[in-house]
Short mmCIF file of C-alpha atoms in Angstrom, two decimals:
data_model
loop_
_atom_site.label_atom_id
_atom_site.label_comp_id
_atom_site.label_asym_id
_atom_site.label_seq_id
_atom_site.Cartn_x
_atom_site.Cartn_y
_atom_site.Cartn_z
CA MET A 1 133.01 103.51 173.68
CA ILE A 2 135.73 105.95 173.87
CA LYS A 3 134.50 109.19 176.15
CA ASP A 4 136.16 112.24 175.24
CA SER A 5 135.60 115.73 176.65
CA TRP A 6 135.41 117.31 173.16
CA PHE A 7 134.65 114.91 170.71
CA THR A 8 131.46 112.21 170.40
CA VAL A 9 132.68 108.88 169.21
CA GLN A 10 130.25 106.68 167.72
CA ASN A 11 130.30 103.36 166.03
CA ILE A 12 128.95 103.21 162.93
CA ASP A 13 130.03 99.14 162.70
CA ASP A 14 132.97 97.74 163.79
CA GLU A 15 135.32 99.07 161.76
CA THR A 16 134.09 102.06 161.07
CA TYR A 17 133.46 105.13 163.36
CA ALA A 18 132.00 108.62 163.55
CA ILE A 19 133.91 111.47 165.21
CA SER A 20 131.77 114.18 166.17
CA GLU A 21 132.04 117.77 167.21
CA TYR A 22 127.78 118.46 168.77
CA GLY A 23 129.48 121.01 171.37
CA HIS A 24 130.02 123.57 168.18
CA TRP A 25 127.06 124.78 166.52
CA GLU A 26 128.49 123.15 163.09
CA LYS A 27 128.05 119.87 164.48
CA VAL A 28 130.60 118.79 162.08
CA HIS A 29 130.74 114.81 162.08
CA SER A 30 134.30 113.31 160.41
CA PHE A 31 134.96 109.83 159.72
CA LEU A 32 137.25 106.72 160.46
CA LEU A 33 137.16 104.17 158.03
CA ILE A 34 139.50 100.81 159.34
CA GLY A 35 140.85 98.14 157.01
CA GLU A 36 143.21 95.79 156.99
CA ARG A 37 146.01 96.97 155.94
CA LYS A 38 145.42 101.08 156.38
CA ALA A 39 142.65 103.62 158.04
CA VAL A 40 141.12 106.94 156.49
CA LEU A 41 139.76 109.46 158.04
CA ILE A 42 137.51 111.25 156.32
CA ASP A 43 138.30 115.30 157.20
CA THR A 44 139.42 116.19 160.31
CA GLY A 45 136.88 118.76 161.90
CA LEU A 46 137.25 121.67 163.32
CA GLY A 47 140.71 121.85 164.54
CA ILE A 48 139.71 122.83 168.06
CA ASP A 49 141.01 119.68 170.13
CA SER A 50 143.35 117.01 168.83
CA ILE A 51 141.63 114.66 166.63
CA ARG A 52 144.27 112.74 166.84
CA ARG A 53 144.07 112.03 170.25
CA VAL A 54 140.77 109.85 169.40
CA THR A 55 141.83 108.11 166.33
CA ASP A 56 144.95 106.61 168.04
CA LYS A 57 142.41 105.27 170.62
CA LEU A 58 140.69 103.55 167.32
CA THR A 59 143.56 102.04 165.45
CA SER A 60 147.07 101.36 165.57
CA LEU A 61 147.30 101.25 161.24
CA PRO A 62 148.64 104.09 159.34
CA ILE A 63 145.82 106.69 158.52
CA GLU A 64 145.38 108.79 155.81
CA VAL A 65 143.24 111.66 155.48
CA ILE A 66 140.75 111.98 152.41
CA THR A 67 139.79 115.60 152.26
CA THR A 68 135.93 116.20 151.22
CA HIS A 69 136.51 119.62 150.95
CA VAL A 70 138.77 122.66 152.08
CA HIS A 71 136.62 124.75 154.18
CA VAL A 72 137.91 125.71 157.82
CA ASP A 73 135.58 122.70 159.98
CA HIS A 74 136.95 119.76 157.10
CA ILE A 75 140.13 120.71 157.99
CA GLY A 76 140.90 121.49 161.70
CA GLY A 77 143.05 118.57 162.41
CA HIS A 78 145.24 118.14 159.15
CA ARG A 79 148.01 119.45 160.49
CA GLU A 80 148.19 115.78 162.65
CA PHE A 81 148.48 113.60 159.87
CA ASP A 82 151.26 113.06 157.72
CA LYS A 83 149.27 112.05 154.23
CA ILE A 84 146.48 114.58 153.43
CA TYR A 85 144.62 114.27 150.15
CA VAL A 86 142.66 116.55 148.43
CA HIS A 87 140.62 116.91 144.45
CA GLU A 88 142.75 119.42 142.43
CA GLY A 89 139.89 121.92 142.52
CA ASP A 90 140.30 123.10 146.38
CA LYS A 91 144.80 122.38 146.02
CA ASP A 92 144.96 126.15 145.85
CA TRP A 93 142.49 126.70 148.87
CA LEU A 94 144.29 124.31 151.14
CA ILE A 95 148.14 125.74 150.36
CA ASN A 96 146.91 129.28 150.19
CA GLY A 97 143.65 129.71 152.48
CA ILE A 98 140.28 130.12 151.19
CA GLN A 99 140.03 132.63 148.65
CA GLY A 100 137.56 135.66 149.82
CA LEU A 101 137.68 134.40 153.92
CA SER A 102 139.27 136.88 155.97
CA ILE A 103 141.15 135.48 159.63
CA GLU A 104 138.62 137.59 161.36
CA GLN A 105 135.62 136.03 160.09
CA ILE A 106 136.77 132.50 160.79
CA ARG A 107 137.48 133.29 164.11
CA ASN A 108 134.36 134.60 164.68
CA ASP A 109 132.95 131.37 163.23
CA ILE A 110 134.72 129.17 164.85
CA LYS A 111 134.31 130.58 168.37
CA ARG A 112 130.18 131.38 168.35
CA ASP A 113 127.74 129.00 169.42
CA ILE A 114 130.34 126.58 171.57
CA THR A 115 127.83 124.76 174.28
CA ILE A 116 130.46 122.38 176.46
CA PRO A 117 133.97 123.46 177.67
CA THR A 118 136.66 123.88 174.94
CA PRO A 119 140.40 122.88 175.60
CA LEU A 120 142.67 124.97 177.22
CA THR A 121 144.87 124.65 174.42
CA PHE A 122 142.39 126.25 172.12
CA ASN A 123 142.23 130.05 171.39
CA PRO A 124 140.08 131.48 169.11
CA ASN A 125 142.17 135.08 168.78
CA THR A 126 144.80 132.95 167.62
CA TYR A 127 143.46 130.12 165.82
CA GLN A 128 144.75 129.08 162.17
CA PRO A 129 143.04 127.19 159.63
CA PHE A 130 145.24 124.72 158.67
CA GLN A 131 147.74 125.46 155.25
CA GLY A 132 149.99 122.64 153.68
CA VAL A 133 150.69 120.72 150.54
CA PRO A 134 148.75 118.08 150.08
CA SER A 135 150.19 114.20 149.85
CA GLY A 136 148.45 113.66 146.55
CA LEU A 137 145.49 114.61 144.48
CA LEU A 138 142.01 112.30 144.02
CA LYS A 139 140.56 112.29 140.88
CA ASP A 140 137.15 111.36 140.16
CA GLN A 141 136.65 107.50 140.09
CA ASP A 142 139.96 106.92 142.08
CA THR A 143 139.62 103.31 144.09
CA VAL A 144 141.19 103.74 147.58
CA ASP A 145 142.34 100.40 148.49
CA LEU A 146 142.05 99.78 152.52
CA GLY A 147 142.94 95.33 152.31
CA ASN A 148 139.40 94.32 152.99
CA ARG A 149 137.58 97.13 151.74
CA LYS A 150 137.42 99.62 148.68
CA LEU A 151 136.48 102.87 148.09
CA ILE A 152 135.28 105.08 145.55
CA ILE A 153 135.91 108.52 144.81
CA TYR A 154 133.51 110.81 143.04
CA HIS A 155 133.91 114.36 141.85
CA THR A 156 131.10 116.09 143.33
CA PRO A 157 131.75 119.91 143.01
CA GLY A 158 128.97 122.63 143.47
CA HIS A 159 129.35 123.30 147.42
CA SER A 160 133.44 124.21 146.51
CA PRO A 161 135.31 123.25 143.12
CA GLY A 162 137.07 119.96 144.65
CA HIS A 163 134.48 118.92 146.59
CA LEU A 164 134.59 114.75 146.75
CA SER A 165 131.65 112.10 148.09
CA ILE A 166 133.23 108.85 148.69
CA TYR A 167 131.51 105.13 148.39
CA ASP A 168 132.43 102.54 150.15
CA THR A 169 131.96 99.61 147.72
CA THR A 170 131.94 97.27 151.21
CA ASN A 171 129.36 98.48 153.46
CA GLY A 172 127.48 100.51 150.79
CA TYR A 173 128.26 103.62 152.81
CA LEU A 174 127.95 107.35 151.20
CA PHE A 175 130.02 109.75 152.45
CA THR A 176 128.58 113.07 151.23
CA GLY A 177 130.36 115.45 152.77
CA ASP A 178 128.41 119.05 152.26
CA LEU A 179 127.02 117.65 149.34
CA LEU A 180 123.78 116.23 151.31
CA TYR A 181 122.58 116.33 155.03
CA ASP A 182 119.63 117.20 156.46
CA LYS A 183 117.83 119.67 159.34
CA THR A 184 120.15 122.65 158.04
CA PRO A 185 119.93 123.82 154.48
CA ILE A 186 122.32 122.81 151.79
CA TYR A 187 124.66 125.94 151.04
CA ALA A 188 125.26 126.87 147.30
CA PHE A 189 124.70 130.71 147.94
CA TYR A 190 128.49 131.99 148.30
CA PRO A 191 130.61 133.54 145.38
CA SER A 192 132.93 130.23 145.48
CA THR A 193 130.13 127.74 145.10
CA SER A 194 128.12 126.97 141.85
CA PRO A 195 124.58 126.41 141.78
CA VAL A 196 124.80 124.22 138.79
CA ASP A 197 127.02 121.82 139.42
CA LEU A 198 125.89 121.05 143.03
CA ILE A 199 122.59 120.09 141.26
CA ASP A 200 124.62 118.05 139.00
CA SER A 201 126.66 116.53 141.83
CA LEU A 202 123.43 115.49 143.68
CA GLU A 203 121.87 114.13 140.42
CA ARG A 204 125.04 112.35 140.29
CA ILE A 205 125.12 110.50 144.08
CA ALA A 206 121.38 109.88 143.27
CA ASN A 207 122.29 107.61 140.71
CA ILE A 208 124.57 105.37 142.94
CA LYS A 209 123.60 101.64 142.98
CA ASN A 210 123.41 99.54 146.52
CA VAL A 211 123.58 102.24 148.68
CA ASN A 212 122.56 101.15 152.53
CA LEU A 213 123.44 104.50 154.15
CA ILE A 214 124.82 108.29 153.85
CA PHE A 215 126.52 109.89 155.85
CA GLY A 216 126.74 113.89 155.62
CA SER A 217 129.08 115.78 157.46
CA HIS A 218 126.58 117.50 159.35
CA ASN A 219 123.35 116.75 161.43
CA THR A 220 122.23 113.52 161.79
CA LEU A 221 123.76 110.09 161.31
CA GLY A 222 123.06 107.23 158.90
CA LEU A 223 120.11 109.08 156.26
CA ASN A 224 118.02 106.44 154.93
CA PRO A 225 119.18 105.99 150.95
CA ALA A 226 115.15 106.51 150.13
CA ILE A 227 116.74 110.03 150.22
CA LEU A 228 117.88 109.81 147.09
CA GLU A 229 114.55 109.19 145.15
CA GLU A 230 113.63 113.01 146.68
CA VAL A 231 117.17 114.06 145.78
CA LYS A 232 115.99 112.82 142.05
CA HIS A 233 112.44 114.50 142.74
CA ALA A 234 114.18 118.13 143.54
CA VAL A 235 116.48 118.46 140.73
CA GLN A 236 114.02 117.77 138.23
CA PHE A 237 112.24 120.23 139.57
CA LEU A 238 114.61 122.80 140.37
CA LYS A 239 115.69 122.57 136.62
CA GLU A 240 112.00 123.08 135.54
CA LYS A 241 110.90 126.13 137.56
CA GLN A 242 114.76 127.70 136.70
CA LEU A 243 115.77 127.77 140.24
CA VAL A 244 119.73 126.82 140.00
CA THR A 245 120.77 129.93 140.38
CA PHE A 246 121.78 132.53 143.24
CA GLY A 247 120.02 134.61 144.54
CA THR A 248 116.54 132.59 145.04
CA GLY A 249 116.62 130.93 148.32
CA ILE A 250 116.21 127.95 150.50
CA HIS A 251 114.32 125.30 148.67
CA LYS A 252 112.79 122.79 151.07
CA PHE A 253 112.12 119.11 149.86
CA LYS A 254 111.53 115.71 151.83
CA GLY A 255 114.42 115.55 154.19
CA PHE A 256 116.88 117.98 152.93
CA SER A 257 116.78 122.00 151.77
CA ILE A 258 119.20 123.37 149.26
CA GLN A 259 120.32 127.21 149.46
CA PHE A 260 120.79 129.15 146.50
#
């Protein structure tokens, strides 16, 4: 096990790691998937500390970054890697910044409710979220071959226009970004979100076959795939009650909740 002053590294299996930032209120997870020829890092965290310091200890293979979506807590370490991929729907945000989100708000959010010491290099008053041109674009049903494991890309908009989920066909792992996680509400109440798209995306991932474990980007690691049956129930309920619209509040279900 790797001990680190900021990141918590947890083995999912011998070739898959969660790299978590539990000292921050977001409790965000990034995921390193190691193959025979290359590795994929799903998101790069908050950027408070160097995630590359951790990934270099875990693999010597070239690393490509797949961005689940362009929010600050998922792209913080992007500048440390050469190959960055994103969906077309979030490309503009990656290049020009998230529309409607001020740097003052970003800095206020990045510095609040931190429970462990941050590195001396971190200054919230000068923090700048990553902006840059991606190496390439991913689209729905693209496959990423790591040599001994294959990933399938699902375009799952709602939380952001270009949100992606990633299915590891070799292990049955489904990485859901901010589309599905437990404990805190799944957010679709910002002007940049779409409640209708979010529900359609949840319905879609609920029908993926042979899922063994679900890894959202926040809170509990490794949700039981039985939660996908509750997702189907939630989708049906919200549609029937005509609740899939801004302003209807928090809707609680078994194992997760959604806020519109």
